[in-house]
Amino acid sequence: MFNLKELYQEVIVDHNRNPRNFGKLENPTQIAEGHNPLCGDKLTLYLKIEQQIITDVRFDGSGCAISVASSSLMTDALKGKTIQQADELFQDFYHLMVETADSDTKKSEKLGKLAVLFGVKAYPTRVKCATLCWHAMQAGLHDQNSTAIKTE
Ligand code: ZN
């Protein structure tokens, strides 16, 4: 294991050991796959979207601590959000995780617990582990490479 700051590590270890929202979702409206060949992380994200609101979201698969913790934290954050809010969350998260080296404290605060994942930025090869589920979420919401399940 690598040295994340202690607090960060604690949250990540907790979410890796006891991932929230882990397991298949009954009757999802969208399923998206994520695969990170660099690390071997593979996950499936199940979304239930009703009237533009993410009413439920779960994931399964296998991956490293970072990818599982990120999925766990993300799924927790997504429940009850509208698609638009989920997109905004993705943009804020992705911006701070990938596009900027600065830590924008205000934006970080807005992201709450998700900000613990920014500790991973110190390990550039692991950033893809943390963003994997987020890309899957975007695919699921916007039908890119995801399996859309028709609802009656
Ligand atoms: Zn990984």
Tab-separated table of C-alpha atoms and ligand atoms in Angstrom:
chain	number	residue	atom	x	y	z
A	1	MET	CA	0.000	0.000	0.000
A	2	PHE	CA	1.042	3.560	-0.508
A	3	ASN	CA	1.042	6.396	1.971
A	4	LEU	CA	-2.131	8.389	1.828
A	5	LYS	CA	-2.591	10.978	4.480
A	6	GLU	CA	-3.982	9.277	7.516
A	7	LEU	CA	-7.470	10.721	7.423
A	8	TYR	CA	-7.827	10.048	3.741
A	9	GLN	CA	-6.572	6.560	4.212
A	10	GLU	CA	-9.020	5.874	6.998
A	11	VAL	CA	-12.042	6.794	4.899
A	12	ILE	CA	-10.748	4.938	1.857
A	13	VAL	CA	-9.936	1.820	3.875
A	14	ASP	CA	-13.387	1.932	5.464
A	15	HIS	CA	-15.186	2.256	2.135
A	16	ASN	CA	-13.017	-0.461	0.637
A	17	ARG	CA	-13.728	-2.896	3.465
A	18	ASN	CA	-17.410	-2.074	3.684
A	19	PRO	CA	-18.376	-0.706	0.308
A	20	ARG	CA	-21.747	1.061	0.332
A	21	ASN	CA	-24.251	0.153	-2.356
A	22	PHE	CA	-22.296	-2.935	-3.391
A	23	GLY	CA	-24.088	-5.637	-5.350
A	24	LYS	CA	-26.510	-5.901	-8.210
A	25	LEU	CA	-29.466	-3.576	-8.429
A	26	GLU	CA	-32.876	-5.024	-9.146
A	27	ASN	CA	-34.467	-3.491	-12.212
A	28	PRO	CA	-31.877	-0.916	-13.208
A	29	THR	CA	-32.677	1.397	-16.088
A	30	GLN	CA	-29.004	1.719	-17.075
A	31	ILE	CA	-25.957	-0.484	-16.726
A	32	ALA	CA	-22.459	0.792	-17.472
A	33	GLU	CA	-19.171	-1.068	-17.394
A	34	GLY	CA	-15.854	0.397	-16.364
A	35	HIS	CA	-12.489	-1.223	-16.991
A	36	ASN	CA	-9.083	0.117	-16.059
A	37	PRO	CA	-6.526	-2.193	-17.678
A	38	LEU	CA	-3.617	-0.355	-16.034
A	39	CYS	CA	-4.640	-1.652	-12.644
A	40	GLY	CA	-7.104	-4.418	-13.464
A	41	ASP	CA	-10.136	-2.681	-11.982
A	42	LYS	CA	-13.423	-3.865	-13.403
A	43	LEU	CA	-16.765	-2.619	-12.258
A	44	THR	CA	-20.362	-2.568	-13.274
A	45	LEU	CA	-22.538	0.358	-12.334
A	46	TYR	CA	-26.299	-0.067	-12.084
A	47	LEU	CA	-28.471	3.009	-12.220
A	48	LYS	CA	-32.155	3.455	-11.741
A	49	ILE	CA	-33.303	6.710	-13.245
A	50	GLU	CA	-36.894	7.794	-12.908
A	51	GLN	CA	-38.078	11.136	-14.241
A	52	GLN	CA	-34.527	12.486	-14.502
A	53	ILE	CA	-33.742	11.519	-10.908
A	54	ILE	CA	-31.260	8.851	-9.844
A	55	THR	CA	-33.490	6.987	-7.444
A	56	ASP	CA	-31.013	4.176	-6.866
A	57	VAL	CA	-27.481	3.268	-7.811
A	58	ARG	CA	-25.312	0.261	-7.002
A	59	PHE	CA	-22.107	-1.280	-8.247
A	60	ASP	CA	-20.253	-4.549	-8.267
A	61	GLY	CA	-17.060	-5.977	-9.667
A	62	SER	CA	-13.530	-6.148	-8.375
A	63	GLY	CA	-10.767	-3.642	-8.144
A	64	CYS	CA	-8.181	-2.034	-5.940
A	65	ALA	CA	-8.987	-0.159	-2.739
A	66	ILE	CA	-9.089	3.187	-4.533
A	67	SER	CA	-11.530	2.090	-7.224
A	68	VAL	CA	-13.854	0.403	-4.739
A	69	ALA	CA	-13.753	3.313	-2.277
A	70	SER	CA	-14.397	5.796	-5.063
A	71	SER	CA	-17.385	3.788	-6.297
A	72	SER	CA	-18.721	3.490	-2.777
A	73	LEU	CA	-18.409	7.211	-2.093
A	74	MET	CA	-19.769	8.156	-5.502
A	75	THR	CA	-22.838	5.946	-5.316
A	76	ASP	CA	-23.625	7.370	-1.879
A	77	ALA	CA	-23.339	10.886	-3.276
A	78	LEU	CA	-25.488	10.202	-6.337
A	79	LYS	CA	-28.640	8.893	-4.732
A	80	GLY	CA	-31.524	11.276	-5.090
A	81	LYS	CA	-29.643	13.603	-7.426
A	82	THR	CA	-31.048	14.755	-10.729
A	83	ILE	CA	-29.093	13.945	-13.871
A	84	GLN	CA	-28.084	17.577	-14.069
A	85	GLN	CA	-26.826	17.593	-10.477
A	86	ALA	CA	-24.921	14.376	-11.162
A	87	ASP	CA	-23.301	15.987	-14.191
A	88	GLU	CA	-22.278	18.996	-12.119
A	89	LEU	CA	-20.861	16.716	-9.457
A	90	PHE	CA	-18.882	14.870	-12.122
A	91	GLN	CA	-17.518	18.126	-13.525
A	92	ASP	CA	-16.473	19.459	-10.119
A	93	PHE	CA	-14.923	16.168	-9.120
A	94	TYR	CA	-13.155	15.596	-12.425
A	95	HIS	CA	-11.853	19.145	-12.523
A	96	LEU	CA	-10.253	18.892	-9.094
A	97	MET	CA	-9.085	15.314	-9.612
A	98	VAL	CA	-7.621	15.546	-13.096
A	99	GLU	CA	-7.629	18.994	-14.637
A	100	THR	CA	-6.010	21.098	-11.964
A	101	ALA	CA	-3.096	20.674	-9.597
A	102	ASP	CA	-4.544	23.285	-7.255
A	103	SER	CA	-6.806	22.367	-4.455
A	104	ASP	CA	-9.753	24.682	-4.636
A	105	THR	CA	-10.861	24.619	-1.043
A	106	LYS	CA	-14.317	25.968	-1.679
A	107	LYS	CA	-15.061	23.401	-4.345
A	108	SER	CA	-13.500	20.636	-2.278
A	109	GLU	CA	-15.739	21.520	0.625
A	110	LYS	CA	-18.771	21.371	-1.611
A	111	LEU	CA	-17.858	17.805	-2.491
A	112	GLY	CA	-17.865	16.742	1.149
A	113	LYS	CA	-16.563	13.236	1.739
A	114	LEU	CA	-15.635	12.834	-1.914
A	115	ALA	CA	-12.722	15.186	-1.294
A	116	VAL	CA	-10.849	12.392	0.488
A	117	LEU	CA	-10.213	10.920	-2.950
A	118	PHE	CA	-8.071	13.899	-3.897
A	119	GLY	CA	-5.339	12.351	-1.726
A	120	VAL	CA	-4.840	9.987	-4.656
A	121	LYS	CA	-3.575	12.883	-6.792
A	122	ALA	CA	-0.172	12.364	-5.218
A	123	TYR	CA	-0.079	9.037	-7.078
A	124	PRO	CA	-0.775	9.874	-10.728
A	125	THR	CA	-0.943	6.259	-11.862
A	126	ARG	CA	-3.821	5.669	-9.444
A	127	VAL	CA	-5.948	8.592	-10.548
A	128	LYS	CA	-7.583	6.386	-13.185
A	129	CYS	CA	-8.639	4.013	-10.415
A	130	ALA	CA	-10.491	6.863	-8.715
A	131	THR	CA	-12.104	8.218	-11.892
A	132	LEU	CA	-13.172	4.846	-13.341
A	133	CYS	CA	-16.610	4.730	-11.723
A	134	TRP	CA	-17.172	8.399	-12.581
A	135	HIS	CA	-16.651	7.708	-16.257
A	136	ALA	CA	-18.999	4.745	-15.966
A	137	MET	CA	-21.572	7.022	-14.348
A	138	GLN	CA	-21.330	9.470	-17.239
A	139	ALA	CA	-21.637	6.636	-19.716
A	140	GLY	CA	-24.682	5.346	-17.872
A	141	LEU	CA	-26.353	8.722	-17.740
A	142	HIS	CA	-25.627	9.601	-21.332
A	143	ASP	CA	-25.724	6.237	-23.038
A	144	GLN	CA	-22.134	6.166	-24.218
A	145	ASN	CA	-21.042	2.535	-24.361
A	146	SER	CA	-23.616	1.590	-21.800
A	147	THR	CA	-26.407	-0.877	-22.057
A	148	ALA	CA	-29.668	0.937	-21.951
A	149	ILE	CA	-32.382	-1.234	-20.537
A	150	LYS	CA	-35.791	-0.487	-21.866
A	151	THR	CA	-38.447	0.175	-19.317
A	152	GLU	CA	-42.019	-0.644	-20.081
B	1	ZN	ZN	-7.029	0.442	-9.350
